[in-house]
PDB file of C-alpha atoms in Angstrom:
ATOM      1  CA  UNK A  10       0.000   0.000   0.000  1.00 87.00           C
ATOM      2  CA  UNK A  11       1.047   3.489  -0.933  1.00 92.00           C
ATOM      3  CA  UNK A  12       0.200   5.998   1.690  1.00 94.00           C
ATOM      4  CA  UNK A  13       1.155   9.782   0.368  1.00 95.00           C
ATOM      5  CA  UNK A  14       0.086  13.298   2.893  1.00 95.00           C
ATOM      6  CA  UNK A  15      -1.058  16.090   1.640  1.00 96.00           C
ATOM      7  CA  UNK A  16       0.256  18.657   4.447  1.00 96.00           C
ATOM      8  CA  UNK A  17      -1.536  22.096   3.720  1.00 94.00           C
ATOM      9  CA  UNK A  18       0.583  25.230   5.241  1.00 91.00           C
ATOM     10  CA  UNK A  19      -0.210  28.184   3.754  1.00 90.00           C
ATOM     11  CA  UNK A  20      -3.580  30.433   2.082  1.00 91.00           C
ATOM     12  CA  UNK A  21      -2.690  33.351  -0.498  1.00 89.00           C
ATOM     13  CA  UNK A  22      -4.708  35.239  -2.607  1.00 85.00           C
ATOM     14  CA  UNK A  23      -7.576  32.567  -2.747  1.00 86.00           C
ATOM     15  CA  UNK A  24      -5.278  29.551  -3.408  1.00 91.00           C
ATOM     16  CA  UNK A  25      -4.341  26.969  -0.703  1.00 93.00           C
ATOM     17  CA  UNK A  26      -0.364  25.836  -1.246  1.00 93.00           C
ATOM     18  CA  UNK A  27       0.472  22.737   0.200  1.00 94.00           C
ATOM     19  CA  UNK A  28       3.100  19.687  -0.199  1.00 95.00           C
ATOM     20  CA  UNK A  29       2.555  15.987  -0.935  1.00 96.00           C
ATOM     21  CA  UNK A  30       5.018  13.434   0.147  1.00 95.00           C
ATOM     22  CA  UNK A  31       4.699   9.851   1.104  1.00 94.00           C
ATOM     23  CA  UNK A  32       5.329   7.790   3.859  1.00 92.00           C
ATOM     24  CA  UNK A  33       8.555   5.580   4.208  1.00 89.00           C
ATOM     25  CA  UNK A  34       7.387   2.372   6.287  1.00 84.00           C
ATOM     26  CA  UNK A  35       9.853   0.523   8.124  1.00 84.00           C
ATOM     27  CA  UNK A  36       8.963  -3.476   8.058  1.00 82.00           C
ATOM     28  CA  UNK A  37       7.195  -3.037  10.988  1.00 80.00           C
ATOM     29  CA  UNK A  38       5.371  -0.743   9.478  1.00 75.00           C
ATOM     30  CA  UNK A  39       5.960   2.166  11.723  1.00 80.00           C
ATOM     31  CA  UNK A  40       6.852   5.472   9.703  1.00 79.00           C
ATOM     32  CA  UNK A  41      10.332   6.227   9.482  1.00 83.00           C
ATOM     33  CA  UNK A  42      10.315   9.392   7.382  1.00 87.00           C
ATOM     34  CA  UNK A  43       8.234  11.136   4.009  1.00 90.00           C
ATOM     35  CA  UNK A  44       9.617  11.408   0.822  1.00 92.00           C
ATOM     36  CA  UNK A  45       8.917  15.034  -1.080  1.00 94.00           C
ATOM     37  CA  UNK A  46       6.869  14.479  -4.098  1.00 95.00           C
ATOM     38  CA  UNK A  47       6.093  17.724  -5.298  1.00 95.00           C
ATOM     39  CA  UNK A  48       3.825  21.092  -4.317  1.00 95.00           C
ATOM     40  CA  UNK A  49       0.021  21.135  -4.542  1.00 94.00           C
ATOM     41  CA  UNK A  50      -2.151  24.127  -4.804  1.00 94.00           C
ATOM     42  CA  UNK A  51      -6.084  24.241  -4.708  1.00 92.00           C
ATOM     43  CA  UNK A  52      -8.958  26.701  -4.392  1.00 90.00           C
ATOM     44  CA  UNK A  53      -9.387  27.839  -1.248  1.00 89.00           C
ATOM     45  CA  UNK A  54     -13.212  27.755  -1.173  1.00 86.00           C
ATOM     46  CA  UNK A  55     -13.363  23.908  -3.315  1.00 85.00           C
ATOM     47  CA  UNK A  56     -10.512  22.495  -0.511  1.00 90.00           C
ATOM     48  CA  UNK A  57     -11.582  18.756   0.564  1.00 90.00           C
ATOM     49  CA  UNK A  58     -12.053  18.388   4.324  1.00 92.00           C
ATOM     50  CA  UNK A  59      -9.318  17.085   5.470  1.00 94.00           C
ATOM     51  CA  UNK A  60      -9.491  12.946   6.010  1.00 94.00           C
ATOM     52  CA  UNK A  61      -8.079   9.829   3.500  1.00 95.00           C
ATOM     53  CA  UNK A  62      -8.786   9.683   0.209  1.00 95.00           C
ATOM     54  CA  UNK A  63      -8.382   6.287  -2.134  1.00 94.00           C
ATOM     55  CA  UNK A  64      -6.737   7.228  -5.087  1.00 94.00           C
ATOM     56  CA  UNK A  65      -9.086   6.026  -8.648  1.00 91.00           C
ATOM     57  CA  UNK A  66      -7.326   5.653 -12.081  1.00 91.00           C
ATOM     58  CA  UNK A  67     -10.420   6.287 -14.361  1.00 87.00           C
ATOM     59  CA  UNK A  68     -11.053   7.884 -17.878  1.00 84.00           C
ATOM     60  CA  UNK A  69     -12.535  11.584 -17.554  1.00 81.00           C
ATOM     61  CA  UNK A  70     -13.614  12.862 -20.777  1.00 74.00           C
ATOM     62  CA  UNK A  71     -13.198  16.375 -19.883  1.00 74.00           C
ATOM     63  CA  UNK A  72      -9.367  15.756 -20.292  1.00 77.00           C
ATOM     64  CA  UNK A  73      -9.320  13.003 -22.756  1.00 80.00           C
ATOM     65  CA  UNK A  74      -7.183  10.864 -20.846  1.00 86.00           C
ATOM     66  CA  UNK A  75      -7.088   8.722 -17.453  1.00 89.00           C
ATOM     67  CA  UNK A  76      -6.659  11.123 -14.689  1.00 89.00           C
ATOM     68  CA  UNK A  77      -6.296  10.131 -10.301  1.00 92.00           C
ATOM     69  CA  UNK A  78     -10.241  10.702  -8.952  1.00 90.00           C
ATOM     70  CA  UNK A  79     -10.064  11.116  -5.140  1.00 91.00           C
ATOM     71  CA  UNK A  80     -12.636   8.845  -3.288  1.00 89.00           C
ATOM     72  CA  UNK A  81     -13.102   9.524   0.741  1.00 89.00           C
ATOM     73  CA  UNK A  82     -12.298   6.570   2.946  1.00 89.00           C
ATOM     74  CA  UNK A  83     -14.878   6.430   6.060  1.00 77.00           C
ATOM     75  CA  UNK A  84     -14.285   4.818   8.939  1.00 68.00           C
ATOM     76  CA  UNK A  85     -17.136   2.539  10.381  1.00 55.00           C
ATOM     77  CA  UNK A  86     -17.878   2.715  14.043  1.00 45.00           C
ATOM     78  CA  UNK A  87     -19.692  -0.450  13.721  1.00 41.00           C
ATOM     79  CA  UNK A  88     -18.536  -3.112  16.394  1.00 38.00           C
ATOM     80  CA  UNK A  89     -19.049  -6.306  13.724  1.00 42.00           C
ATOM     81  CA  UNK A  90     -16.752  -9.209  14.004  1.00 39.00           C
ATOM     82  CA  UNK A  91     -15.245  -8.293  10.562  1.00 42.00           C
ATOM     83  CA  UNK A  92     -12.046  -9.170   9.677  1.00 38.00           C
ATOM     84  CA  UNK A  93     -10.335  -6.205   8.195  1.00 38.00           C
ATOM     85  CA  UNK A  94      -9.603  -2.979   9.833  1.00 38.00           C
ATOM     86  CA  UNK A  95     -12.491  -1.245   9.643  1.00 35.00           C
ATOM     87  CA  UNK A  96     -12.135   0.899   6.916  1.00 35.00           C
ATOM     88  CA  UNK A  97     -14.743   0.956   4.512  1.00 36.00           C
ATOM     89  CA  UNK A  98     -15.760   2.751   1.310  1.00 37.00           C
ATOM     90  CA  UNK A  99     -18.265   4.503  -0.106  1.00 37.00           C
ATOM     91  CA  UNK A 100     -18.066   3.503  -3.827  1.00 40.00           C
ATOM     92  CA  UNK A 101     -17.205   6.493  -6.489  1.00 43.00           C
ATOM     93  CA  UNK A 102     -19.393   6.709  -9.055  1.00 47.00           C
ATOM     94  CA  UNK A 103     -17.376   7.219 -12.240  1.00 48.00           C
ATOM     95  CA  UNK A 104     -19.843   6.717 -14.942  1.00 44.00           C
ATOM     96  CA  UNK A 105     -18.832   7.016 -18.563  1.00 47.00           C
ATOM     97  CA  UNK A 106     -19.643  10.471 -17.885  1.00 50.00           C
ATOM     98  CA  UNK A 107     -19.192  12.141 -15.232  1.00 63.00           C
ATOM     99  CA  UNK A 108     -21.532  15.020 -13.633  1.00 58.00           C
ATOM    100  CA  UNK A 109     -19.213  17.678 -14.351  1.00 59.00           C
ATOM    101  CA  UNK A 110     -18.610  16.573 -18.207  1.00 63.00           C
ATOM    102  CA  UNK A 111     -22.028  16.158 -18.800  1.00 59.00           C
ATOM    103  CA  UNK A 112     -22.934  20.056 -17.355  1.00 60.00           C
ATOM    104  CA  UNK A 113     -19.513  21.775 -18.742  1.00 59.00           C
ATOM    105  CA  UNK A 114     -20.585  22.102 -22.389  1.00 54.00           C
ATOM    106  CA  UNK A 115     -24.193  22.886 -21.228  1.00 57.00           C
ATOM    107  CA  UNK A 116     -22.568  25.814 -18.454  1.00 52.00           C
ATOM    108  CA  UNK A 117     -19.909  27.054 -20.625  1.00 52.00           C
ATOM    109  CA  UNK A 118     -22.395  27.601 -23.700  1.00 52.00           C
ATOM    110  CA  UNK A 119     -24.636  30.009 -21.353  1.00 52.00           C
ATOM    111  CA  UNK A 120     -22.123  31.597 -19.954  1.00 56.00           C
ATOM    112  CA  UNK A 121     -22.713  30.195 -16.331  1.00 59.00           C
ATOM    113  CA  UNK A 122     -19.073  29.135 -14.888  1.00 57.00           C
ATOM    114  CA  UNK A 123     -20.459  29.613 -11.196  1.00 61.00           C
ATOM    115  CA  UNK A 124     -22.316  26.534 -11.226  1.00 59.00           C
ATOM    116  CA  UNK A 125     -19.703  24.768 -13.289  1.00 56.00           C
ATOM    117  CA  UNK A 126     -17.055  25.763 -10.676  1.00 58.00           C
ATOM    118  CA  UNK A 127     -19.543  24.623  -8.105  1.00 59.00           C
ATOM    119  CA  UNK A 128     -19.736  20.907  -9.449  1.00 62.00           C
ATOM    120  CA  UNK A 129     -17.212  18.230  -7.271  1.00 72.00           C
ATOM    121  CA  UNK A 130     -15.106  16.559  -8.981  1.00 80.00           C
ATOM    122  CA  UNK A 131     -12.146  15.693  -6.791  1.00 88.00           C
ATOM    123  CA  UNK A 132      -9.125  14.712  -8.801  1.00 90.00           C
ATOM    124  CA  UNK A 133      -5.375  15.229  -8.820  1.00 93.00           C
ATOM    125  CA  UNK A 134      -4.264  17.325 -11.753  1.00 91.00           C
ATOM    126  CA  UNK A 135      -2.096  19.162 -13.970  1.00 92.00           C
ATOM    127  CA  UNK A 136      -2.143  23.221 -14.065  1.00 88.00           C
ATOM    128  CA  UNK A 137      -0.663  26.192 -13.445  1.00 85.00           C
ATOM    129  CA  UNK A 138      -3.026  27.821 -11.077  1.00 83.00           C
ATOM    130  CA  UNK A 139      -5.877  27.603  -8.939  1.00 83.00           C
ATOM    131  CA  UNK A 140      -8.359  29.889 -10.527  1.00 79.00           C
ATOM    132  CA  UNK A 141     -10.223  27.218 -13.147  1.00 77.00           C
ATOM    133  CA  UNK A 142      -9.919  24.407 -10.486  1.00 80.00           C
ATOM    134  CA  UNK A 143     -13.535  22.879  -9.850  1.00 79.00           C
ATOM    135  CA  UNK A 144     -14.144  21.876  -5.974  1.00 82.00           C
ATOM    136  CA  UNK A 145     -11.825  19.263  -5.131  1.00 86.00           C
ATOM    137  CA  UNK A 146      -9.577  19.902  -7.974  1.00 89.00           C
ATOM    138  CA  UNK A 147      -5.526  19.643  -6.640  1.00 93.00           C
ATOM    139  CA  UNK A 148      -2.793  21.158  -8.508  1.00 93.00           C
ATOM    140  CA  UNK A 149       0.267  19.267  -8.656  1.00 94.00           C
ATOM    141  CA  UNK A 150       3.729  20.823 -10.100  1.00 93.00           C
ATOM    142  CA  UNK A 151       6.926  22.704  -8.347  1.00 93.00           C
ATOM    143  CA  UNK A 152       5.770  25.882  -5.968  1.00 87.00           C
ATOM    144  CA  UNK A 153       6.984  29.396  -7.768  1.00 85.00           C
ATOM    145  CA  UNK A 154       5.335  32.211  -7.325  1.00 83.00           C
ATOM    146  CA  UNK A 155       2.765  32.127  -4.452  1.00 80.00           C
ATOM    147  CA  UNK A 156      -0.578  30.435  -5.483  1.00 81.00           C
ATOM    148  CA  UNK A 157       1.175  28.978  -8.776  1.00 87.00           C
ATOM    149  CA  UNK A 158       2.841  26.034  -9.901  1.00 90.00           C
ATOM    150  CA  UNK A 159       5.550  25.007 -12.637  1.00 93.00           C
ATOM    151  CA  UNK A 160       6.645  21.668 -14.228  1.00 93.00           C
ATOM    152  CA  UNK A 161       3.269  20.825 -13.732  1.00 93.00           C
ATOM    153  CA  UNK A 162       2.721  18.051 -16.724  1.00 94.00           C
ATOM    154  CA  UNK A 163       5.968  16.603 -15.987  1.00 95.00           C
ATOM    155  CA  UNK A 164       5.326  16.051 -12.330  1.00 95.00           C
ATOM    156  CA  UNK A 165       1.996  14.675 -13.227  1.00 95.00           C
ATOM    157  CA  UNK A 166       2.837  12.186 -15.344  1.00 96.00           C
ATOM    158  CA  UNK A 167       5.604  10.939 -12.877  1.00 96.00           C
ATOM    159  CA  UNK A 168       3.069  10.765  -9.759  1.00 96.00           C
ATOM    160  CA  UNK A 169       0.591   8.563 -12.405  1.00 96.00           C
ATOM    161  CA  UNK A 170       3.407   6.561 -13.338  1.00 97.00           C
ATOM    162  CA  UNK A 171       4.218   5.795  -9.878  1.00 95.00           C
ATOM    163  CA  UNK A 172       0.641   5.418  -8.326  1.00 95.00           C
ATOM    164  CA  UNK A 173      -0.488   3.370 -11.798  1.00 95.00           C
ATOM    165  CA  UNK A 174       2.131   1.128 -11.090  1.00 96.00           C
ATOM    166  CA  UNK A 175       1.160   0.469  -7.541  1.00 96.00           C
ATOM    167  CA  UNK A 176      -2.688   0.011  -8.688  1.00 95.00           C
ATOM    168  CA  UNK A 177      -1.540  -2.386 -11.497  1.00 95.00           C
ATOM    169  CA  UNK A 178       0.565  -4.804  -9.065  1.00 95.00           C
ATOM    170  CA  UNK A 179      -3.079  -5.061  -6.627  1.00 94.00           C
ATOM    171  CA  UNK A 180      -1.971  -2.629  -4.225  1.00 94.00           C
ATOM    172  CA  UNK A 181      -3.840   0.480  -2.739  1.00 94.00           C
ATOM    173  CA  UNK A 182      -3.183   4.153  -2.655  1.00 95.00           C
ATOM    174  CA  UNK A 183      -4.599   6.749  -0.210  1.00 95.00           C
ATOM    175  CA  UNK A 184      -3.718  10.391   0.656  1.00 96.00           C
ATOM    176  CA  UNK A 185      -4.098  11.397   4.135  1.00 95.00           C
ATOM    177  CA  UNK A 186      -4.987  15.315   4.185  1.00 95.00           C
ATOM    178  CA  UNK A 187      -4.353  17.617   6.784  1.00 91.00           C
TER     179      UNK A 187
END
């Protein structure tokens, strides 16, 4: 399992600047250290509450590509004799299209980008700032000027490389935010 943290540390101008990194297990599986991956910016009034996320490698058509969908992780107070750890999960709905690709043509033809900015679609992506982000959108790239991000694509594509391969050997992934 692949656990990453999303530490947020800072607000400017309207955009939330934060870090991701990911745990370093020892076999015991206490944490020994995190590992920088890169900077993360998001919209300070779409932020996720902070909790895990499971990380979903799905097809979104707005981008025309597979992109990492954020799914929370709830915790079940239940007292059942089950035998895993008592984490459960809500299941994501990623139809073949999602909410916000079905409404963005519809919105962006009428001139309404509130409501499009209002729809949740919580995903890790590539960009260079905050300001287009839909709720739950997070930026990932190199920190440069506050509230803006560089090497964007390429730190993208390294961070799907790395969590695709993890999802393609039957293992999980899940960002802790805080």
């Amino acid at each position: 399992m692949m656990k990453l943290v999303l530490n947020r540390f800072r607000t400017v101008r309207g955009a939330v600047v934060g870090r991701l990194s990911q745990e370093i297990a020892d076999r015991k599986g206490g944490v020994v250290d995190h590992e920088h991956i890169c900077d993360t910016v998001e919209r300070e009034e779409g932020c996720l509450e902070p909790g895990e996320y499971r990380v979903v490698v799905a097809k979104c058509r707005s981008f025309a590509r597979k992109m990492m969908f954020l799914e929370a992780v709830k915790k079940e107070a239940s007292s059942s004799s089950d035998a895993s750890s008592g984490l459960g999960c809500s299941p994501l709905p990623l139809p073949e299209i999602c909410e916000r690709c079905r409404l963005e043509r519809k919105h962006h033809r009428f001139g309404c980008m509130d409501e499009l900015h209002a729809l949740s679609c919580p995903m890790l992506q590539p960009g260079n700032g905050p300001f287009r982000l839909r709720k739950g959108g997070i930026l990932i790239g190199e920190a440069h000027a506050p509230g803006f991000v560089l090497r964007s694509q390429e730190l993208f594509l390294q961070l799907f490389d790395r969590v695709n391969k993890v999802l393609r050997r039957g293992g999980e992934v899940v960002i802790r935010i805080e």
